[in-house]
Coordinates of C-alpha atoms and ligand atoms in Angstrom, one line a residue:
M2 CA -27.8 110.0 -28.0
T3 CA -27.8 109.2 -31.7
D4 CA -27.1 105.5 -31.7
S5 CA -27.4 102.6 -29.4
S6 CA -23.9 102.3 -27.9
P7 CA -24.5 99.4 -25.6
K8 CA -22.2 100.8 -22.9
L9 CA -24.2 104.1 -22.8
L10 CA -27.6 102.4 -23.0
E11 CA -26.7 100.2 -20.1
I12 CA -25.9 103.1 -17.8
V13 CA -29.0 105.2 -18.5
P14 CA -31.2 103.5 -15.9
L15 CA -28.3 103.6 -13.4
L16 CA -27.9 107.3 -14.0
E17 CA -31.7 107.8 -13.7
A18 CA -31.5 106.1 -10.3
I19 CA -28.9 108.7 -9.2
V20 CA -30.4 112.0 -10.6
G21 CA -33.9 111.1 -11.5
E22 CA -35.4 110.6 -15.0
R23 CA -36.0 114.3 -15.5
N24 CA -32.3 115.1 -15.2
I25 CA -31.1 112.8 -17.9
L26 CA -31.3 114.2 -21.4
L27 CA -30.9 112.0 -24.5
H28 CA -31.1 114.9 -26.9
P29 CA -28.1 116.9 -26.0
E30 CA -28.2 119.6 -28.7
S31 CA -27.8 122.6 -26.4
Y32 CA -25.1 120.9 -24.4
L33 CA -22.7 120.2 -27.2
Y34 CA -20.8 123.4 -28.0
D35 CA -19.3 126.3 -26.2
E36 CA -18.3 129.7 -27.5
T37 CA -15.2 128.6 -29.4
P38 CA -15.4 130.1 -32.9
K39 CA -16.9 127.6 -35.4
P40 CA -13.9 127.5 -37.8
V41 CA -11.6 126.0 -35.2
R42 CA -13.8 124.2 -32.7
P43 CA -13.8 120.4 -32.6
E44 CA -16.7 118.5 -34.0
A45 CA -19.0 117.5 -31.0
E46 CA -19.8 113.8 -30.4
R47 CA -23.6 113.5 -30.4
N48 CA -23.6 110.0 -28.9
V49 CA -23.7 111.4 -25.3
V50 CA -26.0 111.4 -22.3
V51 CA -26.5 114.7 -20.5
V52 CA -26.7 114.3 -16.7
R53 CA -27.6 117.1 -14.3
P54 CA -26.6 116.3 -10.7
A55 CA -27.9 118.4 -7.8
S56 CA -25.4 117.5 -5.1
T57 CA -21.8 116.5 -4.5
E58 CA -23.0 113.0 -3.6
E59 CA -24.7 112.6 -7.0
V60 CA -21.5 113.8 -8.7
S61 CA -19.5 111.3 -6.7
R62 CA -21.9 108.4 -7.6
I63 CA -21.9 109.3 -11.3
L64 CA -18.1 109.5 -11.4
R65 CA -17.7 106.2 -9.6
L66 CA -20.0 104.5 -12.1
A67 CA -18.3 106.1 -15.1
N68 CA -14.8 105.2 -13.8
E69 CA -15.8 101.5 -13.2
R70 CA -17.0 101.2 -16.7
G71 CA -14.4 103.4 -18.4
I72 CA -17.0 105.9 -19.7
P73 CA -15.7 109.4 -20.6
V74 CA -17.2 112.3 -18.6
F75 CA -17.2 115.9 -20.0
V76 CA -18.0 118.5 -17.3
R77 CA -19.9 121.5 -18.5
G78 CA -20.2 124.8 -16.7
G79 CA -21.8 127.8 -18.5
G80 CA -20.5 126.8 -21.9
T81 CA -18.8 130.2 -22.4
G82 CA -15.3 128.7 -22.9
L83 CA -13.3 129.7 -25.9
S84 CA -11.0 126.7 -26.3
G85 CA -13.4 123.8 -26.8
G86 CA -12.9 122.5 -23.3
A87 CA -16.5 121.6 -22.6
I88 CA -17.2 120.0 -26.0
P89 CA -17.8 116.3 -25.8
T90 CA -15.5 114.6 -28.3
R91 CA -16.1 110.9 -27.6
P92 CA -19.2 108.9 -26.7
G93 CA -19.9 109.4 -23.0
I94 CA -21.5 111.5 -20.3
V95 CA -21.9 115.3 -20.4
M96 CA -22.1 116.4 -16.7
S97 CA -23.9 119.7 -16.6
M98 CA -23.4 121.6 -13.3
E99 CA -26.4 123.9 -13.8
R100 CA -28.5 122.5 -10.9
M101 CA -25.7 123.0 -8.3
S102 CA -26.4 126.7 -8.2
R103 CA -26.7 127.5 -4.5
I104 CA -24.8 130.3 -2.8
V105 CA -24.2 128.6 0.5
E106 CA -23.3 131.7 2.4
I107 CA -21.8 135.2 2.2
D108 CA -19.6 135.1 5.4
E109 CA -19.1 138.8 6.3
Q110 CA -17.0 137.9 9.3
N111 CA -14.4 136.1 7.2
L112 CA -14.9 138.0 4.0
V113 CA -15.7 135.0 1.9
A114 CA -18.5 133.6 -0.3
V115 CA -19.1 129.9 -0.4
C116 CA -20.9 128.7 -3.5
E117 CA -21.7 125.5 -5.4
A118 CA -19.9 125.1 -8.7
G119 CA -22.9 125.9 -10.9
V120 CA -23.5 129.4 -9.5
T121 CA -23.0 131.9 -12.3
L122 CA -20.8 134.9 -12.1
R123 CA -23.9 137.1 -12.5
Q124 CA -25.6 135.3 -9.5
L125 CA -22.5 135.8 -7.3
L126 CA -22.0 139.5 -8.2
E127 CA -25.7 140.2 -7.5
A128 CA -25.5 138.4 -4.1
V129 CA -22.3 140.2 -3.1
E130 CA -23.7 143.6 -4.2
K131 CA -26.4 143.2 -1.6
V132 CA -23.8 143.2 1.2
P133 CA -22.7 146.8 1.8
G134 CA -19.0 147.3 1.5
L135 CA -18.0 144.0 -0.1
S136 CA -17.0 143.1 -3.6
F137 CA -15.8 140.3 -5.8
P138 CA -13.4 141.9 -8.3
P139 CA -12.6 139.3 -11.0
H140 CA -14.8 140.0 -14.1
P141 CA -14.1 137.7 -17.1
G142 CA -16.3 139.0 -19.9
D143 CA -19.3 136.7 -19.9
E144 CA -21.4 136.7 -16.7
S145 CA -23.1 133.4 -17.5
A146 CA -19.9 131.6 -16.9
Q147 CA -20.1 129.4 -13.8
I148 CA -17.8 129.5 -10.7
G149 CA -16.7 125.9 -11.5
G150 CA -15.8 126.9 -15.1
L151 CA -14.1 130.1 -14.0
V152 CA -11.9 128.1 -11.5
A153 CA -11.3 125.3 -13.9
N154 CA -10.0 127.8 -16.4
N155 CA -8.3 130.2 -13.9
A156 CA -10.2 133.0 -15.8
G157 CA -8.9 136.5 -15.9
G158 CA -10.6 139.5 -17.4
A159 CA -10.1 143.3 -17.6
R160 CA -9.6 143.9 -13.8
A161 CA -6.7 141.4 -13.5
V162 CA -4.2 144.2 -14.0
K163 CA -5.1 145.5 -10.5
Y164 CA -7.0 142.7 -8.8
G165 CA -5.5 139.5 -10.2
V166 CA -7.2 136.4 -11.7
M167 CA -9.5 133.8 -10.3
R168 CA -6.6 131.9 -8.6
N169 CA -6.1 135.0 -6.4
Y170 CA -9.6 134.6 -5.0
V171 CA -9.9 130.9 -4.4
L172 CA -9.4 130.0 -0.8
G173 CA -10.9 126.6 -0.8
L174 CA -12.4 124.0 -3.1
E175 CA -14.5 120.9 -2.7
V176 CA -13.7 118.5 -5.6
V177 CA -14.7 114.9 -6.6
L178 CA -12.0 112.7 -8.1
P179 CA -12.8 110.2 -10.9
S180 CA -12.8 107.4 -8.2
G181 CA -15.8 109.2 -6.6
D182 CA -13.8 110.3 -3.6
V183 CA -14.7 113.7 -2.3
L184 CA -11.8 116.0 -1.3
S185 CA -11.9 119.4 0.5
L186 CA -8.8 121.6 0.0
G187 CA -8.0 124.9 1.6
G188 CA -10.8 126.7 3.5
K189 CA -11.6 130.1 4.9
V190 CA -8.0 130.8 5.6
I191 CA -5.6 133.2 3.9
K192 CA -2.4 131.3 4.4
N193 CA -1.8 127.6 4.1
V194 CA 1.4 125.8 3.1
T195 CA 0.5 122.3 4.3
G196 CA 2.2 120.1 1.8
Y197 CA 2.0 120.3 -2.0
D198 CA -0.6 122.8 -3.1
L199 CA -3.2 120.5 -4.7
M200 CA -5.8 123.2 -4.8
H201 CA -3.7 125.5 -7.0
L202 CA -2.9 122.5 -9.3
I203 CA -6.6 122.0 -9.8
I204 CA -7.2 125.7 -10.6
G205 CA -6.8 125.9 -14.3
S206 CA -7.0 122.1 -14.9
E207 CA -9.9 122.5 -17.4
G208 CA -12.0 119.5 -16.2
T209 CA -9.2 117.0 -16.7
L210 CA -8.3 116.1 -13.1
C211 CA -11.5 116.3 -11.1
V212 CA -15.0 117.9 -10.9
I213 CA -15.2 121.0 -8.8
T214 CA -18.4 121.0 -6.7
K215 CA -17.9 123.9 -4.3
A216 CA -15.6 127.0 -4.0
I217 CA -14.7 129.3 -1.1
L218 CA -14.0 132.6 -2.6
R219 CA -12.3 135.7 -1.1
L220 CA -14.2 139.0 -1.1
I221 CA -12.6 142.4 -0.6
P222 CA -13.8 145.8 0.6
E223 CA -15.6 147.6 -2.2
P224 CA -13.0 149.7 -4.1
G225 CA -15.3 152.8 -4.5
A226 CA -16.3 154.9 -7.5
T227 CA -14.7 154.8 -11.0
Y228 CA -13.8 157.1 -13.9
T229 CA -13.4 155.7 -17.4
L230 CA -10.9 157.3 -19.7
V231 CA -10.8 157.0 -23.5
I232 CA -7.5 157.9 -25.1
P233 CA -7.2 157.9 -28.9
F234 CA -3.8 157.8 -30.7
D235 CA -2.8 158.0 -34.4
T236 CA -0.7 154.8 -34.2
T237 CA -0.6 151.5 -32.4
A238 CA 3.0 152.1 -31.4
E239 CA 2.1 155.3 -29.5
A240 CA -0.9 153.8 -27.8
I241 CA 0.9 150.6 -26.7
R242 CA 4.2 152.3 -25.7
T243 CA 2.1 154.4 -23.2
V244 CA 1.0 151.3 -21.3
P245 CA 4.2 150.4 -19.4
E246 CA 4.7 154.0 -18.5
I247 CA 1.2 154.3 -17.0
L248 CA 1.9 151.2 -15.0
R249 CA 5.2 152.8 -13.7
S250 CA 3.5 156.1 -12.9
G251 CA 2.3 155.0 -9.5
V252 CA -1.4 154.7 -10.6
V253 CA -2.6 151.1 -10.9
P254 CA -5.7 151.2 -13.1
L255 CA -8.6 148.9 -12.5
A256 CA -8.5 148.1 -16.2
L257 CA -6.2 149.1 -19.0
E258 CA -7.5 147.9 -22.4
Y259 CA -6.1 148.4 -25.9
M260 CA -8.3 148.5 -29.0
D261 CA -7.8 148.9 -32.7
I262 CA -10.4 151.4 -34.0
E263 CA -12.0 148.7 -36.2
A264 CA -12.6 146.6 -33.0
V265 CA -14.3 149.7 -31.5
R266 CA -16.5 150.0 -34.6
A267 CA -17.6 146.4 -34.2
G268 CA -18.6 147.1 -30.6
E269 CA -20.5 150.2 -31.7
R270 CA -22.4 148.2 -34.3
V271 CA -23.6 145.5 -32.0
T272 CA -24.5 147.8 -29.1
G273 CA -25.9 150.6 -31.2
K274 CA -24.0 153.0 -28.9
K275 CA -21.4 155.6 -29.8
W276 CA -17.8 155.6 -28.7
P277 CA -16.8 159.1 -27.4
Y278 CA -14.1 159.8 -30.0
S279 CA -14.4 159.0 -33.7
G280 CA -10.9 159.5 -35.0
G281 CA -7.6 157.8 -34.2
K282 CA -6.3 154.4 -35.2
A283 CA -5.6 153.0 -31.7
H284 CA -7.4 153.6 -28.5
L285 CA -6.8 152.9 -24.8
M286 CA -9.7 152.5 -22.4
I287 CA -8.6 152.9 -18.8
I288 CA -10.7 152.6 -15.7
V289 CA -9.5 154.0 -12.4
D290 CA -11.1 153.4 -9.1
G291 CA -10.9 155.3 -5.8
G292 CA -12.7 156.4 -2.6
T293 CA -13.0 160.1 -3.3
E294 CA -13.5 162.5 -6.3
D295 CA -10.1 164.0 -5.5
E296 CA -8.4 160.6 -5.8
L297 CA -10.1 159.8 -9.1
M298 CA -9.2 163.3 -10.5
H299 CA -5.6 162.9 -9.4
K300 CA -5.3 159.4 -11.0
S301 CA -6.9 160.6 -14.2
E302 CA -4.5 163.6 -14.4
V303 CA -1.4 161.5 -13.9
I304 CA -2.6 159.2 -16.8
E305 CA -3.4 162.1 -19.0
R306 CA 0.1 163.6 -18.6
V307 CA 1.7 160.3 -19.6
A308 CA -0.7 159.8 -22.5
R309 CA -0.1 163.3 -23.9
R310 CA 3.7 162.8 -23.7
H311 CA 3.1 159.8 -26.0
G312 CA 1.1 161.7 -28.6
A313 CA -2.5 161.1 -27.4
L314 CA -4.9 163.0 -29.7
D315 CA -7.2 163.7 -26.7
V316 CA -8.1 162.4 -23.3
L317 CA -11.8 162.0 -22.6
V318 CA -12.9 161.3 -19.1
G319 CA -16.2 159.5 -18.5
V320 CA -17.6 160.4 -15.0
G321 CA -21.3 159.6 -15.2
R322 CA -22.5 156.0 -14.5
R323 CA -24.4 155.7 -17.8
E324 CA -21.6 157.2 -19.9
Q325 CA -19.1 154.7 -18.3
R326 CA -21.5 151.8 -18.7
D327 CA -21.9 152.6 -22.5
I328 CA -18.1 152.7 -23.0
L329 CA -17.7 149.4 -21.2
E330 CA -20.5 147.8 -23.1
I331 CA -19.0 148.7 -26.4
R332 CA -15.6 147.2 -25.3
S333 CA -17.3 144.0 -23.9
L334 CA -19.3 143.3 -27.0
I335 CA -16.4 143.6 -29.6
Y336 CA -16.2 139.8 -29.6
E337 CA -19.9 139.4 -30.2
G338 CA -19.8 142.0 -33.0
L339 CA -17.2 140.1 -35.0
K340 CA -18.3 136.6 -34.0
E341 CA -19.6 135.5 -37.4
E342 CA -16.5 136.7 -39.2
T343 CA -14.0 135.3 -36.6
I344 CA -11.6 132.4 -37.3
E345 CA -10.2 132.4 -33.8
V346 CA -9.4 134.7 -30.8
L347 CA -5.8 134.2 -29.8
D348 CA -4.9 135.4 -26.2
V349 CA -1.2 135.3 -25.7
S350 CA 0.5 136.5 -22.7
V351 CA 3.8 138.6 -22.9
P352 CA 5.8 140.6 -20.4
I353 CA 4.2 144.1 -20.3
G354 CA 7.5 145.7 -21.6
S355 CA 7.2 143.6 -24.8
I356 CA 3.5 144.3 -25.7
A357 CA 4.4 147.0 -28.2
E358 CA 7.0 144.8 -30.0
F359 CA 4.6 141.9 -30.0
V360 CA 1.7 143.8 -31.5
E361 CA 3.8 145.7 -34.1
R362 CA 5.6 142.6 -35.3
C363 CA 2.3 140.7 -35.5
Q364 CA 0.6 143.5 -37.4
D365 CA 3.5 143.4 -40.0
E366 CA 3.2 139.6 -40.3
A367 CA -0.5 139.7 -40.7
E368 CA -0.1 142.3 -43.5
R369 CA 2.5 140.2 -45.2
L370 CA 0.2 137.1 -45.0
G371 CA -2.8 139.1 -46.2
I372 CA -4.9 138.2 -43.2
K373 CA -6.9 140.6 -41.1
V374 CA -6.1 140.6 -37.4
L375 CA -7.7 143.0 -34.9
H376 CA -5.9 143.6 -31.7
F377 CA -7.6 144.4 -28.5
G378 CA -7.6 143.3 -24.9
H379 CA -6.1 143.5 -21.5
A380 CA -2.9 145.3 -22.4
G381 CA -2.3 146.3 -18.8
D382 CA -1.4 142.7 -17.8
G383 CA 0.3 141.7 -21.1
N384 CA -2.6 139.7 -22.4
V385 CA -3.1 140.6 -26.0
H386 CA -6.3 139.4 -27.7
Q387 CA -6.0 138.9 -31.5
Q388 CA -9.2 138.4 -33.3
V389 CA -8.3 136.7 -36.6
L390 CA -11.0 137.4 -39.3
R391 CA -12.1 135.7 -42.5
W392 CA -12.3 139.1 -44.3
G393 CA -11.2 138.8 -47.9
F394 CA -11.2 135.0 -48.0
E395 CA -13.7 132.6 -49.7
G396 CA -14.6 129.3 -48.1
D397 CA -11.6 127.6 -46.5
E398 CA -9.0 129.8 -48.2
W399 CA -8.0 131.3 -44.8
V400 CA -6.6 128.0 -43.4
E401 CA -3.0 128.4 -44.6
S402 CA -2.6 132.1 -43.8
Y403 CA -4.2 131.6 -40.4
S404 CA -2.0 128.6 -39.5
K405 CA 1.1 130.6 -40.5
F406 CA 0.0 133.6 -38.5
K407 CA -0.8 131.6 -35.4
E408 CA 2.6 129.8 -35.5
F409 CA 4.3 133.2 -35.9
A410 CA 2.3 134.8 -33.0
F411 CA 2.9 131.8 -30.6
G412 CA 6.6 131.6 -31.6
L413 CA 7.0 135.3 -31.0
A414 CA 5.2 135.2 -27.6
R415 CA 7.5 132.4 -26.5
E416 CA 10.6 134.3 -27.8
L417 CA 9.6 137.3 -25.8
G418 CA 9.2 135.2 -22.6
G419 CA 5.5 134.8 -22.8
Y420 CA 2.9 132.0 -23.3
I421 CA 0.4 130.9 -25.9
T422 CA -2.7 131.5 -23.7
A423 CA -3.2 133.9 -20.8
E424 CA -6.8 133.0 -19.8
H425 CA -8.8 131.1 -22.4
G426 CA -6.9 127.8 -21.8
I427 CA -5.7 124.9 -23.9
G428 CA -8.9 122.8 -24.2
M429 CA -8.8 121.1 -27.6
V430 CA -7.9 124.0 -29.8
K431 CA -4.4 124.7 -28.5
K432 CA -3.4 121.2 -27.4
E433 CA -0.9 120.7 -30.3
D434 CA 0.4 124.2 -29.9
M435 CA 1.1 123.6 -26.2
A436 CA 2.9 120.3 -27.1
R437 CA 5.0 122.2 -29.6
T438 CA 5.9 125.2 -27.4
M439 CA 6.4 123.8 -23.9
P440 CA 9.5 122.0 -22.7
E441 CA 9.4 118.2 -22.8
T442 CA 10.1 118.0 -19.0
A443 CA 7.0 120.1 -18.3
L444 CA 4.9 118.0 -20.6
T445 CA 6.2 114.8 -19.0
L446 CA 5.2 116.1 -15.5
M447 CA 1.8 117.1 -16.7
R448 CA 1.2 113.6 -18.2
A449 CA 2.2 112.0 -14.9
I450 CA -0.1 114.3 -12.9
K451 CA -3.0 113.4 -15.2
R452 CA -2.3 109.7 -14.7
V453 CA -2.3 110.1 -10.9
F454 CA -5.6 111.9 -10.7
D455 CA -7.3 110.1 -13.5
P456 CA -5.7 106.7 -14.1
N457 CA -8.5 105.5 -16.5
N458 CA -8.5 108.8 -18.4
I459 CA -12.2 109.3 -18.1
L460 CA -12.2 113.0 -17.4
N461 CA -12.3 115.3 -20.4
P462 CA -10.2 112.8 -22.4
G463 CA -8.4 114.2 -25.4
K464 CA -8.2 117.7 -23.9
V465 CA -5.2 119.7 -22.7
I466 CA -2.8 116.7 -22.5
D467 CA -2.9 112.9 -23.2
P468 CA -1.8 110.7 -20.4
Ligands
FAD700 C1 -18.0 137.2 -24.6 C2 -17.0 136.4 -23.9 C3 -16.0 137.1 -23.1 C4 -15.1 136.4 -22.4 N1 -14.2 137.1 -21.7 C5 -13.3 136.4 -20.9 C6 -12.3 137.1 -20.2 O1 -12.3 138.4 -20.2 N2 -11.4 136.4 -19.4 C7 -11.4 135.1 -19.4 O2 -10.6 134.5 -18.7 N3 -12.3 134.4 -20.1 C8 -13.2 135.0 -20.9 N4 -14.1 134.3 -21.6 C9 -14.1 132.8 -21.6 C10 -14.9 132.1 -20.6 O3 -16.0 132.9 -20.1 C11 -14.1 131.5 -19.5 O4 -13.2 130.6 -20.0 C12 -14.9 130.8 -18.3 O5 -14.0 130.5 -17.3 C13 -15.6 129.6 -18.8 O6 -16.5 129.2 -17.8 P1 -17.8 128.3 -18.1 O7 -18.5 128.1 -16.8 O8 -18.6 128.9 -19.2 O9 -17.1 127.0 -18.5 P2 -17.3 125.9 -19.7 O10 -17.1 126.7 -21.0 O11 -18.6 125.3 -19.5 O12 -16.1 125.0 -19.5 C14 -14.8 125.4 -19.6 C15 -13.8 124.3 -19.0 O13 -14.0 124.2 -17.6 C16 -14.4 122.8 -17.3 N5 -15.4 122.9 -16.2 C17 -16.5 123.6 -16.2 N6 -17.1 123.5 -15.0 C18 -16.3 122.6 -14.2 C19 -16.4 122.1 -12.9 N7 -17.4 122.3 -12.1 N8 -15.4 121.2 -12.5 C20 -14.3 120.9 -13.3 N9 -14.2 121.4 -14.6 C21 -15.2 122.3 -15.0 C22 -15.0 122.2 -18.6 O14 -14.8 120.8 -18.6 C23 -14.1 122.9 -19.6 O15 -12.9 122.3 -19.8 C24 -15.1 134.9 -22.4 C25 -16.0 134.2 -23.1 C26 -17.0 134.9 -23.9 C27 -18.0 134.2 -24.7

């Protein structure tokens, strides 16, 4: 807390009475920002109190207090978000969920994991790995993200092409409303059509409707072993036009990722590892899974035939664990490798049949505007990541070209039947873009929903949509 805002000073002793003195932090430096690239992230408000509750009851008492006094509350998970969602932008409370990190149970009978919102993805994966035969497939890139944050963002990741996104794995939620009321939704059931689906409304609500305190997550039988294919092409068009045909071939890959060669180079630089093929302008990285070697071989051969028909320069099949891990690591760390030079990572969603047109037209536009945009990402599900770079610009010179490029990419995505964000969310950085690209009727309904859940606008105010 940087100044003596009377409203905030007054509640410090009341918050201490709820969570204990040790769990109030008045120097919030490491709780202010998330992973949103610096050039586009909002300025954090430093006049905040960080509170670290350990139970649903404490969350409820904090929210009731804040609601009565009209004090903003910014919920913080792992802080890995890419849209500024967890950044406090007004004086208020940052509620960090890190102490609610208990895996309540892995219920083998019902194939579910029950965990508190502050459990990290890494923690959950390790716990599930210990139970033979079970797995939790969603794998958004950063394992320090928390379950609450993953649900609040409806996170996706590379495996979504086969196994879906977070939403497909949430069976139940415990949430706390701004009033302090605790609500349990769903449960250990697969089917439930009892009234409006409030649980699915909350999934993806980015901390603006309620605080998620617990989640019941679906587990599935372990898919088996994997092979990782690296397929280089001379042109983007050839690589991307291969994608829909692979998806029509009868093989559903576990991951189907597209990468410009310069993106691959960035991953190599940061990992110190070598990609298996040095030439080619555009690469596909495809992971197949299966129960037997024969199944894996068959899937790889089908993909190879399709790729070669589209001009693949080679098809390299990684079979060994280490070899596959290295390839995946290079792919996973592309963002990290370019972080300092990045203006923004766009993540539009387009129908899979339109990916090639989207990427080619964006590449032309970027060239026309003189701005460097690397394309990579989850091509198999139509989610194209575009890492827009500062290369060639001094100071703030990039602003105009970047704004024009973003407007073009978002407009094109909508024209092709897609959306401006597939998994990173609206947060603060895409709020105006959402208002510009969504129908007014949808925005009116969103505003009304926000008012019903949060009539005093205390939860993550200023993010996603204004009431
Ligand atoms: C290297 C890297 C790779 C990534 N790869 C992917 C990817 O492949 N796919 C993908 O989808 N995302 C990806 N992300 C983005 C990020 O990991 C996800 O958005 C993730 O869901 C954020 O979770 P978090 O716990 O870090 O949330 P935070 O960043 O802490 O918060 C994100 C939003 O969720 C809200 N929130 C957090 N916890 C709660 C809660 N308990 N209750 C209510 N609201 C809450 C916050 O208020 C905020 O609005 C990546 C990020 C990085 C840095």
